Each structure stands twice: as C-alpha cells, then as structure tokens.
Amino acid sequence: MINVGLLGLGTVGSGVYEILNNEENNLKKLLGKDISVKKILVNDINKKRQVELPKDILTTNPYDILHDDNIHIVVEVIGGIDKAHEYICEAFKNNKHVVTANKAVVAKYMDEFLFLSNKYEKGFLFEASVAGGIPIIKPLKQNVRINNISEIKGILNGTTNFILTKMIDDGLGFDEALKLAQELGYAEADPTDDVEGFDVKRKLAILASIAFNNQIDVDSIKCSGITNINTLDISMFKKLGASVKLVGSALSSGNKVSASVEPVLVNKNSTMATVKGAFNIVSIVGDTIGQLQFYGQGAGKKPTANAVVCDIYDIISGQYKTDHFIQNGNMREADLDLFNSKYYLRVNTKNISRVLGMLDKNHIQKFTIMSMKNNLVLITDNTSAKSIEIISSQLNTIGDDFSIVRLEDDLNTNALCIGI
Amino acid sequence: MINVGLLGLGTVGSGVYEILNNEENNLKKLLGKDISVKKILVNDINKKRQVELPKDILTTNPYDILHDDNIHIVVEVIGGIDKAHEYICEAFKNNKHVVTANKAVVAKYMDEFLFLSNKYEKGFLFEASVAGGIPIIKPLKQNVRINNISEIKGILNGTTNFILTKMIDDGLGFDEALKLAQELGYAEADPTDDVEGFDVKRKLAILASIAFNNQIDVDSIKCSGITNINTLDISMFKKLGASVKLVGSALSSGNKVSASVEPVLVNKNSTMATVKGAFNIVSIVGDTIGQLQFYGQGAGKKPTANAVVCDIYDIISGQYKTDHFIQNGNMREADLDLFNSKYYLRVNTKNISRVLGMLDKNHIQKFTIMSMKNNLVLITDNTSAKSIEIISSQLNTIGDDFSIVRLEDDLNTNALCIGI
C-alpha cells in the first residue's frame, strides 16, 4: 500500500484525487500496489467541494501529512512560494518522495530540492509545473544526457495565447480580449502574472535549468508582456505575413546562457503560428536530435492532474532515480547577449526625431519604415537585444505609447516597403 | 561494465556506435557504469567503413553476440523480418535485454517479444522504430496507463512528406519530386515501401497496438499511397485551402479499432500542414490529456541513433520494468468502420456516368462537383470509408486514372462551387 498526502485541494489537487480514485484498479494492476490518498491539507475543512471525500481525510495541519510515517509521497499543489518551500523541504527530511505542480517554487528552489532529493534518496518530480499536460520535463531530461541543447523556447501561457489569438483571428482589442478571457475563466481577476510574462518566466527558468544543466536565476530573465500590443500592431503583423506570440526563449552557446520572455513575430505558416487559444508548445534544439516540438494543453484540471499522476506512477515504479542532473549549487544568470534579431518598433510620429536619434546612438542605422495613423512602424536590421532594451527603457522614460516585438522568423519586410 | 552487442552496422548502427563512444564519459558519470560495444555483427568484415573500429570487434557470426554471456544488451539494427525475429528471440532466451529500431519486426512480433521480455525479465525497448528521433513510444506508454486513447495519427514517413512538400511548395510533379528525393538520399532506389504507405502501416501498427493495449494485425490495416496524386490535384487542394499529407490514423471506440494509411487533406492553417520536408508529427487524443502532438526528425542517422541510446540508457538505469502492457496473445484486426468523412475524388470526365452510378449505388448522393481539363473533381458529404473502398476498387477495375483523398479537416468546399 502506497499512501499519498495531498497538500492542497484546488483545481489540480481535486483532479489528482479523482484520477487516483477512478483509476485505482487500473493502477493496482499495473503497479502491483494499492495507492491511496490518506490525508489532504486544506485551509477550510468545512468548505463545500465538488469532489466527494471520506470523513476525516481533510486536515488544516500540514504536519498531519509531513510527519506521518505511513505517507510515502507528498503531492504539493498549494501554489505560492514560502509555505510550499517549507513543506517540500520538510517532506524530504521526513523521507518522503515529492511531486509538485508549482512552477513558482520549483523555479526558485530547484537546486535545493534536487540536493535534498539526492541526499535522502527520494524522488522529486515536477512534470506538471511546466506546460500542464505536455510531457516535456521527462523527455528533456532524457535528451540532455546525450545532446547539447542550444535552444529551448515555447508558448507557455494559455491566457496570453488566448488573448492574442482573439486579437488576431477575431479583431478584438487587448482589453476586450482580456475581458473575454476573464469571463471564460482563462484569466484571473488580476491578470498581471500572465500578461506581463511573469508566469512564462518561471516556466522558462525551469526548462532552461534542465536544458543547460545549471539552475538559471529566474530573476535574471528579461521579461516584457503583451499589454502594449494594439489593433494597429496586429494589422501590421498581418501585412508582414506574421503572427504574434508571447514566447519564452533560452539560448546557450559555450559558457553563455541568454533568456527572454517577450512578444515575437513568427511566420504565419510556421508551426508556432498554428498554436491557438489556450494550447502550449515547447521546442528544443539539440546537436544530435535536431529540433523537437511538443504540443498540447498547457493548463486545465485534467491534463495537469494527469501529469501529476504520471509522476506518482514513476516514483512508485522506481523510474526516477537518475535525476541527478544539476545540483552544483551555482545559480547562473541569464543575459541577452545571444539574441541578435530584427525588431518591430511602433512609436508615435511626434517622437520620430527623438527615436531616430536613439536608434542612431545605438548603431541601428538600417531599417524599413512606414507611417500609419500618427504612428511610425520600423523594422530594424539584425540588432543586439541589449540595444533594444536601452531604447525600450528610453521610450518608457519619455512616456511614449510604443510597442517592440522581436522577429523570430524571417519575414518579408518589403511588405511595408517605404524607405526613409 | 555493461557490454553491448550490435546486430548491424548500417546508418543507425554506426550512429549508435559513435554516440556510445563520444558520450562514454558522460554516460559513465550519469550511470555509474562503463558502457562498451563488445561485438558487432556485419555481413562483410572487410568492407570499408566511415567509422573507425577496434580490431576484432566485427563478426559475421550472430552467436558470437547472442551466446556471449558477457553481453548484456543486444541492439538489433539489421532490419528485415525473419533473421531479426530469430536473433531477438535468441537474445531473450540467453538473458539479454533487447533494443531495436526495426519497425517491420516489431509490428509483426510485438506480442511475442513482450511475452519473452516478461518471461525472462529483460527489457524490450523500440523507441527508434517509430518516428526516428521523436520520443513517442515512451510518452504514449505513460499516457495509456491513465487515459483512454481514442485516436492516434501522424505523418510518419519523411520520404513521402518530402515529395508532397516539393509538389505543393515548388510545383513539381510526382515523378520529378521522387527523383529529387532519390538524388538527395531521402528515397530508396525502389521507393515502393514509402510511396505505397507500407512503411507508415508498420509504424501505425506499433503505435495503435500500444495506444489501444492490444496488438493490431499490421496486415489488416488498409493502405493507399500517394502515387495517384498529380499536379491537377495539388492545384485543387490549394483552391480548397488545404494541404495533402500521407497520414496513418487509428481510431478506437468501445471494442472497435479502425486504422488506415492514406493521403488526407488538412487545413493549410493546421499544425499538420506546417510539417514540411522530412519531418514527422504524431498526434494522440486521450480522455484525460486531451490532444498531444510530438514533432521532430522522423529519420536520419543521428536522431534515430539518439533514440536507441536513450533506450540503452533506460535499460541500464532500470527504467523499463513496467512495460507489461499488451501480451494478451490475441492479435486484433483493424477495420474501417469508425472512419466517416468527406472525400475528394478525381476521375476522368469520360467515366462520369459510370462514376455517378457507383456513387449512387453506394448511397453517396450529396456532393460538390467541378470539371477541369477532362477531369471531374467531386467532394462527397460524410461517407463511410467502406463505400469509398468499394468505389476505389471499381475504379481500379475499369482502369481509370483517379485519385481519392480523405478530408481530415473541415474545408470550404464551396470554393469549388459548381453543383450538378
């Protein structure tokens, strides 16, 4: 008999509980062991819940789980950072395996968790923390063993992808699309984490840490969201034969790691452009394997709970033991040095002389330009991301309404066709 | 020390040998064990080879590997069926783990191999047998545990996808595109296995067997290739906003399994349409996980050898033990009953009255039709695949030049717009 303790009974937690119950016989047949959820940590025992529960399974005391010698696996799905961190450490110290779906705490403490997992010879799996139901952590770990990964990138946030899809396909403005996402339950009342790219940043930190075998400092990743993109931009992107996506990208070359979260333009015929609504995609490039892409539901109760249960399965069947990657104790910062791309810039016409001055100062002298409804749109030649960052912060300082989008694919910029 | 015996030193075999040598230190660090290739079975010891080999490593006697008690893992990459079958069985009986990249032998004898693998408690892994470098077998096995898979399909043959891509994007005819594929090494001198869909059939049988937990009889899968598709068809597909792909699809519902390999039309904005050249994609739909898609290089020395080495790694690290799916001893036939789609038909104008008669007899009474250069193109309403199979065989009998393509996605058939 394997006993599981659940920390949290929100969307993912109740999904995990349901799958473990519905698939009980099936899992027993495959594993030769009974799996049972013994205790569940909640904030309020008396809250009404969708899922039917045996009496006495709920507790408000985490130590009913963390200090119970008969609980073998702790599943952390409470979210947040500090308490989750405390409980996970405590679980290892009490000789329990840990499975988590919590990207925030993994992005911040991956190295420490892997160290503890190794020290106590217990499993630490977090497949559900990135891209929900897409199996990406496990194949990535496998491929890292015999590949040098040079790039990992993806559409990792369903909320922003839903908003951008509505703006592109249905002509909605940003505010309208966000409101619709909130009504449909795709976006939170406070959408900051999603629309500013912070959610993607955490997932990218986890992916890049595995891909490049070194924990990447999540706070070092430059991040810009999608709030500046307006309907004029969308119409310009269409002229360019492009689609806009919020993409987290990490590159590695030699001893360098660069990472960014930002809106990028992809060719409308690319695979990334076909990722619509709340779906996610992750792409990796390795020297032996070439390019691999993984597509699926990036969130949602069932897919995410499915990933958690796959991790539980792997722990029970002993398929977790080789996860001794990383753990070198050195946090690593990501910069922008490896990004060298064309950029799309939209600025207010009244600021044009200032903007041209900024570009010139940053050695951006070749670009395509067109004007439209009091706006100027420029597409630069290949430019360092650092220069663009400087320009962005200067535009912020003068309070201009502007947008900056990196060109991920080669596009026909002649479609804009007016030189200056 | 783990000793590997290689059966075969062709493209994949030499790739495996190179990775195991180049990554020796890395693998030792991860696994805590030395891996060494001890013997390699070849046809001709004196043949000149690209890869440098120690003296005495080659043998023409398979029993130097199969009966060597110091060889722990046998990697079968000789291809073909009968000898491969014999050697794999012999390897199990001599207590060796088996890794193979050979789709033909796995498609035919999966059930027997899994039985032997279980009986002798040895690993049997075959990730490289389907879609080369794409990790699909392993995630599929994982998801099958807690999902009912209702559909698995994919672009599984790089040769035909290269040919179709050249026909669509560069306007080549079939013969021209095939010739180019042969010149570039993407197609064999005898391309039958690829262009008639037999290669896809084997891969689909393997995928469907795992997805539906029951070995599917490879010979029961209906199969039609791409040789009938001409430049007129391609121009019509473009009018329909579609792209043509050779797709292997398997569906499951209740106790039924249907499977087919055939050219299908996908929306040009779909993810499948963006899979170009020699790339592959596999899509699965499960009740818990929703849709997942896996994209990557479906063939080639490095990606395929990478998949073989991942399997070797899993065996050495003990991550293979739970593969006791299937093994029920009942081979299962696939029919066409679950396919109910619209179909594109191109026939010679001179046969129109006969064709209309056939359609009528098979209760296909609603369709869109247009004529073009002595050809008639019809798009049927939803129709059973069985009816289409009958019509196809009747058209074959009257010796007509024709093509039949299933519509996988909803397309705007009004683009053809002439009713009859």
PDB file of C-alpha atoms in Angstrom, chain B residues 79-246:
ATOM      1  CA  GLY B  79      16.330  -4.545 -40.408  1.00  0.00           C
ATOM      2  CA  GLY B  80      14.200  -7.103 -42.202  1.00  0.00           C
ATOM      3  CA  ILE B  81      11.947  -9.621 -40.510  1.00  0.00           C
ATOM      4  CA  ASP B  82      12.955 -13.274 -40.292  1.00  0.00           C
ATOM      5  CA  LYS B  83      16.558 -13.065 -39.134  1.00  0.00           C
ATOM      6  CA  ALA B  84      15.785 -10.147 -36.848  1.00  0.00           C
ATOM      7  CA  HIS B  85      12.954 -12.174 -35.297  1.00  0.00           C
ATOM      8  CA  GLU B  86      15.202 -15.184 -34.774  1.00  0.00           C
ATOM      9  CA  TYR B  87      18.007 -13.128 -33.234  1.00  0.00           C
ATOM     10  CA  ILE B  88      15.735 -11.163 -30.911  1.00  0.00           C
ATOM     11  CA  CYS B  89      14.100 -14.350 -29.582  1.00  0.00           C
ATOM     12  CA  GLU B  90      17.511 -15.947 -29.134  1.00  0.00           C
ATOM     13  CA  ALA B  91      18.752 -12.855 -27.281  1.00  0.00           C
ATOM     14  CA  PHE B  92      15.905 -13.069 -24.741  1.00  0.00           C
ATOM     15  CA  LYS B  93      16.436 -16.796 -24.283  1.00  0.00           C
ATOM     16  CA  ASN B  94      20.055 -16.024 -23.460  1.00  0.00           C
ATOM     17  CA  ASN B  95      19.024 -13.471 -20.853  1.00  0.00           C
ATOM     18  CA  LYS B  96      19.829 -10.345 -22.760  1.00  0.00           C
ATOM     19  CA  HIS B  97      17.954  -7.076 -22.931  1.00  0.00           C
ATOM     20  CA  VAL B  98      16.895  -6.086 -26.434  1.00  0.00           C
ATOM     21  CA  VAL B  99      16.733  -2.659 -28.080  1.00  0.00           C
ATOM     22  CA  THR B 100      15.627  -2.423 -31.687  1.00  0.00           C
ATOM     23  CA  ALA B 101      14.981   0.249 -34.327  1.00  0.00           C
ATOM     24  CA  ASN B 102      13.323  -2.258 -36.662  1.00  0.00           C
ATOM     25  CA  LYS B 103       9.667  -1.347 -37.253  1.00  0.00           C
ATOM     26  CA  ALA B 104       8.957  -4.298 -39.535  1.00  0.00           C
ATOM     27  CA  VAL B 105       9.834  -6.945 -36.978  1.00  0.00           C
ATOM     28  CA  VAL B 106       8.240  -5.070 -34.059  1.00  0.00           C
ATOM     29  CA  ALA B 107       4.991  -4.512 -35.978  1.00  0.00           C
ATOM     30  CA  LYS B 108       4.773  -8.231 -36.705  1.00  0.00           C
ATOM     31  CA  TYR B 109       6.054  -9.806 -33.473  1.00  0.00           C
ATOM     32  CA  MET B 110       5.496  -7.195 -30.728  1.00  0.00           C
ATOM     33  CA  ASP B 111       3.296  -9.520 -28.718  1.00  0.00           C
ATOM     34  CA  GLU B 112       5.813 -12.381 -28.765  1.00  0.00           C
ATOM     35  CA  PHE B 113       8.707 -10.083 -27.897  1.00  0.00           C
ATOM     36  CA  LEU B 114       6.823  -8.575 -24.960  1.00  0.00           C
ATOM     37  CA  PHE B 115       5.948 -12.065 -23.743  1.00  0.00           C
ATOM     38  CA  LEU B 116       9.606 -13.136 -23.885  1.00  0.00           C
ATOM     39  CA  SER B 117      10.773  -9.885 -22.316  1.00  0.00           C
ATOM     40  CA  ASN B 118       8.424 -10.532 -19.413  1.00  0.00           C
ATOM     41  CA  LYS B 119       9.247 -14.224 -19.128  1.00  0.00           C
ATOM     42  CA  TYR B 120      12.982 -13.595 -18.929  1.00  0.00           C
ATOM     43  CA  GLU B 121      12.560 -10.316 -17.023  1.00  0.00           C
ATOM     44  CA  LYS B 122      14.592  -8.416 -19.570  1.00  0.00           C
ATOM     45  CA  GLY B 123      13.915  -5.054 -21.175  1.00  0.00           C
ATOM     46  CA  PHE B 124      12.475  -4.716 -24.674  1.00  0.00           C
ATOM     47  CA  LEU B 125      12.547  -1.155 -25.982  1.00  0.00           C
ATOM     48  CA  PHE B 126      11.902   0.102 -29.515  1.00  0.00           C
ATOM     49  CA  GLU B 127      11.605   3.905 -29.360  1.00  0.00           C
ATOM     50  CA  ALA B 128      13.583   4.292 -32.608  1.00  0.00           C
ATOM     51  CA  SER B 129      11.225   2.055 -34.588  1.00  0.00           C
ATOM     52  CA  VAL B 130       8.621   4.812 -34.973  1.00  0.00           C
ATOM     53  CA  ALA B 131       9.281   8.420 -35.995  1.00  0.00           C
ATOM     54  CA  GLY B 132      13.078   8.231 -35.580  1.00  0.00           C
ATOM     55  CA  GLY B 133      14.174  10.822 -33.083  1.00  0.00           C
ATOM     56  CA  ILE B 134      10.750  11.811 -31.757  1.00  0.00           C
ATOM     57  CA  PRO B 135      10.201  10.444 -28.268  1.00  0.00           C
ATOM     58  CA  ILE B 136       6.725   8.982 -28.786  1.00  0.00           C
ATOM     59  CA  ILE B 137       6.659   5.330 -27.620  1.00  0.00           C
ATOM     60  CA  LYS B 138       7.602   6.190 -24.058  1.00  0.00           C
ATOM     61  CA  PRO B 139       5.169   9.098 -23.502  1.00  0.00           C
ATOM     62  CA  LEU B 140       2.471   7.054 -25.217  1.00  0.00           C
ATOM     63  CA  LYS B 141       3.001   4.110 -22.850  1.00  0.00           C
ATOM     64  CA  GLN B 142       2.874   6.544 -19.925  1.00  0.00           C
ATOM     65  CA  ASN B 143      -0.325   8.174 -21.050  1.00  0.00           C
ATOM     66  CA  VAL B 144      -2.053   4.903 -21.857  1.00  0.00           C
ATOM     67  CA  ARG B 145      -1.929   3.979 -18.176  1.00  0.00           C
ATOM     68  CA  ILE B 146      -4.428   6.620 -17.137  1.00  0.00           C
ATOM     69  CA  ASN B 147      -6.037   7.642 -20.419  1.00  0.00           C
ATOM     70  CA  ASN B 148      -8.399   6.044 -22.831  1.00  0.00           C
ATOM     71  CA  ILE B 149      -6.791   6.911 -26.143  1.00  0.00           C
ATOM     72  CA  SER B 150      -9.440   7.474 -28.810  1.00  0.00           C
ATOM     73  CA  GLU B 151      -7.174   8.485 -31.691  1.00  0.00           C
ATOM     74  CA  ILE B 152      -3.554   8.261 -32.742  1.00  0.00           C
ATOM     75  CA  LYS B 153      -2.398   9.570 -36.082  1.00  0.00           C
ATOM     76  CA  GLY B 154       0.622  11.021 -37.723  1.00  0.00           C
ATOM     77  CA  ILE B 155       2.836  11.986 -40.595  1.00  0.00           C
ATOM     78  CA  LEU B 156       5.217   9.074 -40.171  1.00  0.00           C
ATOM     79  CA  ASN B 157       7.188   8.922 -43.406  1.00  0.00           C
ATOM     80  CA  GLY B 158       9.716  11.584 -44.311  1.00  0.00           C
ATOM     81  CA  THR B 159      10.163  10.438 -47.916  1.00  0.00           C
ATOM     82  CA  THR B 160       6.538  10.916 -48.910  1.00  0.00           C
ATOM     83  CA  ASN B 161       6.269  14.116 -46.899  1.00  0.00           C
ATOM     84  CA  PHE B 162       9.310  15.471 -48.732  1.00  0.00           C
ATOM     85  CA  ILE B 163       7.760  14.527 -52.094  1.00  0.00           C
ATOM     86  CA  LEU B 164       4.394  16.090 -51.242  1.00  0.00           C
ATOM     87  CA  THR B 165       6.076  19.224 -49.881  1.00  0.00           C
ATOM     88  CA  LYS B 166       8.002  19.647 -53.143  1.00  0.00           C
ATOM     89  CA  MET B 167       4.797  19.134 -55.160  1.00  0.00           C
ATOM     90  CA  ILE B 168       2.892  21.703 -53.063  1.00  0.00           C
ATOM     91  CA  ASP B 169       5.542  24.358 -52.466  1.00  0.00           C
ATOM     92  CA  ASP B 170       7.635  24.093 -55.642  1.00  0.00           C
ATOM     93  CA  GLY B 171       5.071  22.811 -58.154  1.00  0.00           C
ATOM     94  CA  LEU B 172       6.986  19.639 -59.023  1.00  0.00           C
ATOM     95  CA  GLY B 173       5.191  16.611 -60.475  1.00  0.00           C
ATOM     96  CA  PHE B 174       5.245  13.340 -58.537  1.00  0.00           C
ATOM     97  CA  ASP B 175       7.957  11.740 -60.709  1.00  0.00           C
ATOM     98  CA  GLU B 176      10.175  14.806 -60.554  1.00  0.00           C
ATOM     99  CA  ALA B 177       9.771  15.100 -56.781  1.00  0.00           C
ATOM    100  CA  LEU B 178      10.516  11.394 -56.322  1.00  0.00           C
ATOM    101  CA  LYS B 179      13.641  11.694 -58.455  1.00  0.00           C
ATOM    102  CA  LEU B 180      14.832  14.644 -56.382  1.00  0.00           C
ATOM    103  CA  ALA B 181      14.170  12.685 -53.165  1.00  0.00           C
ATOM    104  CA  GLN B 182      16.253   9.822 -54.551  1.00  0.00           C
ATOM    105  CA  GLU B 183      19.094  12.158 -55.549  1.00  0.00           C
ATOM    106  CA  LEU B 184      19.136  13.660 -52.050  1.00  0.00           C
ATOM    107  CA  GLY B 185      19.123  10.244 -50.393  1.00  0.00           C
ATOM    108  CA  TYR B 186      15.616  10.645 -48.918  1.00  0.00           C
ATOM    109  CA  ALA B 187      14.162   7.856 -51.086  1.00  0.00           C
ATOM    110  CA  GLU B 188      15.434   4.385 -51.921  1.00  0.00           C
ATOM    111  CA  ALA B 189      16.082   3.194 -55.476  1.00  0.00           C
ATOM    112  CA  ASP B 190      12.909   1.114 -55.059  1.00  0.00           C
ATOM    113  CA  PRO B 191      10.585   3.571 -53.310  1.00  0.00           C
ATOM    114  CA  THR B 192       7.581   1.184 -53.070  1.00  0.00           C
ATOM    115  CA  ASP B 193       7.622   0.781 -49.282  1.00  0.00           C
ATOM    116  CA  ASP B 194       7.473   4.526 -48.813  1.00  0.00           C
ATOM    117  CA  VAL B 195       5.198   5.788 -51.588  1.00  0.00           C
ATOM    118  CA  GLU B 196       2.660   2.972 -51.238  1.00  0.00           C
ATOM    119  CA  GLY B 197       2.380   3.619 -47.495  1.00  0.00           C
ATOM    120  CA  PHE B 198       3.704   0.220 -46.287  1.00  0.00           C
ATOM    121  CA  ASP B 199       6.317   1.878 -44.091  1.00  0.00           C
ATOM    122  CA  VAL B 200       3.654   4.020 -42.418  1.00  0.00           C
ATOM    123  CA  LYS B 201       1.444   0.958 -41.953  1.00  0.00           C
ATOM    124  CA  ARG B 202       4.094  -0.746 -39.826  1.00  0.00           C
ATOM    125  CA  LYS B 203       4.676   2.325 -37.687  1.00  0.00           C
ATOM    126  CA  LEU B 204       0.945   2.850 -37.250  1.00  0.00           C
ATOM    127  CA  ALA B 205       0.501  -0.796 -36.197  1.00  0.00           C
ATOM    128  CA  ILE B 206       3.092  -0.279 -33.449  1.00  0.00           C
ATOM    129  CA  LEU B 207       1.566   2.982 -32.219  1.00  0.00           C
ATOM    130  CA  ALA B 208      -2.005   1.658 -32.311  1.00  0.00           C
ATOM    131  CA  SER B 209      -1.002  -1.545 -30.507  1.00  0.00           C
ATOM    132  CA  ILE B 210       0.351   0.478 -27.589  1.00  0.00           C
ATOM    133  CA  ALA B 211      -2.395   3.091 -27.657  1.00  0.00           C
ATOM    134  CA  PHE B 212      -5.182   0.523 -27.647  1.00  0.00           C
ATOM    135  CA  ASN B 213      -3.438  -2.070 -25.491  1.00  0.00           C
ATOM    136  CA  ASN B 214      -3.742  -4.900 -27.965  1.00  0.00           C
ATOM    137  CA  GLN B 215      -1.514  -5.966 -30.815  1.00  0.00           C
ATOM    138  CA  ILE B 216      -3.078  -4.760 -34.050  1.00  0.00           C
ATOM    139  CA  ASP B 217      -2.582  -7.054 -37.033  1.00  0.00           C
ATOM    140  CA  VAL B 218      -0.411  -4.987 -39.365  1.00  0.00           C
ATOM    141  CA  ASP B 219      -1.778  -6.796 -42.401  1.00  0.00           C
ATOM    142  CA  SER B 220      -5.341  -5.796 -41.570  1.00  0.00           C
ATOM    143  CA  ILE B 221      -4.597  -2.075 -41.973  1.00  0.00           C
ATOM    144  CA  LYS B 222      -5.975  -0.661 -45.215  1.00  0.00           C
ATOM    145  CA  CYS B 223      -3.315   1.248 -47.042  1.00  0.00           C
ATOM    146  CA  SER B 224      -3.147   3.523 -50.060  1.00  0.00           C
ATOM    147  CA  GLY B 225      -0.161   5.567 -51.100  1.00  0.00           C
ATOM    148  CA  ILE B 226       0.475   8.864 -52.847  1.00  0.00           C
ATOM    149  CA  THR B 227       1.332   7.730 -56.392  1.00  0.00           C
ATOM    150  CA  ASN B 228      -2.040   8.783 -57.804  1.00  0.00           C
ATOM    151  CA  ILE B 229      -1.737  12.404 -56.717  1.00  0.00           C
ATOM    152  CA  ASN B 230      -0.917  14.694 -59.627  1.00  0.00           C
ATOM    153  CA  THR B 231      -0.354  18.396 -60.182  1.00  0.00           C
ATOM    154  CA  LEU B 232      -4.025  18.958 -61.011  1.00  0.00           C
ATOM    155  CA  ASP B 233      -4.952  17.544 -57.602  1.00  0.00           C
ATOM    156  CA  ILE B 234      -2.426  19.804 -55.928  1.00  0.00           C
ATOM    157  CA  SER B 235      -3.937  22.879 -57.581  1.00  0.00           C
ATOM    158  CA  MET B 236      -7.416  21.806 -56.490  1.00  0.00           C
ATOM    159  CA  PHE B 237      -6.208  21.276 -52.907  1.00  0.00           C
ATOM    160  CA  LYS B 238      -4.861  24.828 -52.922  1.00  0.00           C
ATOM    161  CA  LYS B 239      -8.265  26.127 -54.033  1.00  0.00           C
ATOM    162  CA  LEU B 240      -9.743  24.303 -51.067  1.00  0.00           C
ATOM    163  CA  GLY B 241      -7.274  25.975 -48.678  1.00  0.00           C
ATOM    164  CA  ALA B 242      -5.821  22.569 -47.955  1.00  0.00           C
ATOM    165  CA  SER B 243      -2.556  20.712 -47.907  1.00  0.00           C
ATOM    166  CA  VAL B 244      -2.198  16.991 -48.665  1.00  0.00           C
ATOM    167  CA  LYS B 245      -0.323  14.661 -46.293  1.00  0.00           C
ATOM    168  CA  LEU B 246       0.153  10.902 -46.153  1.00  0.00           C
TER     169      LEU B 246
END
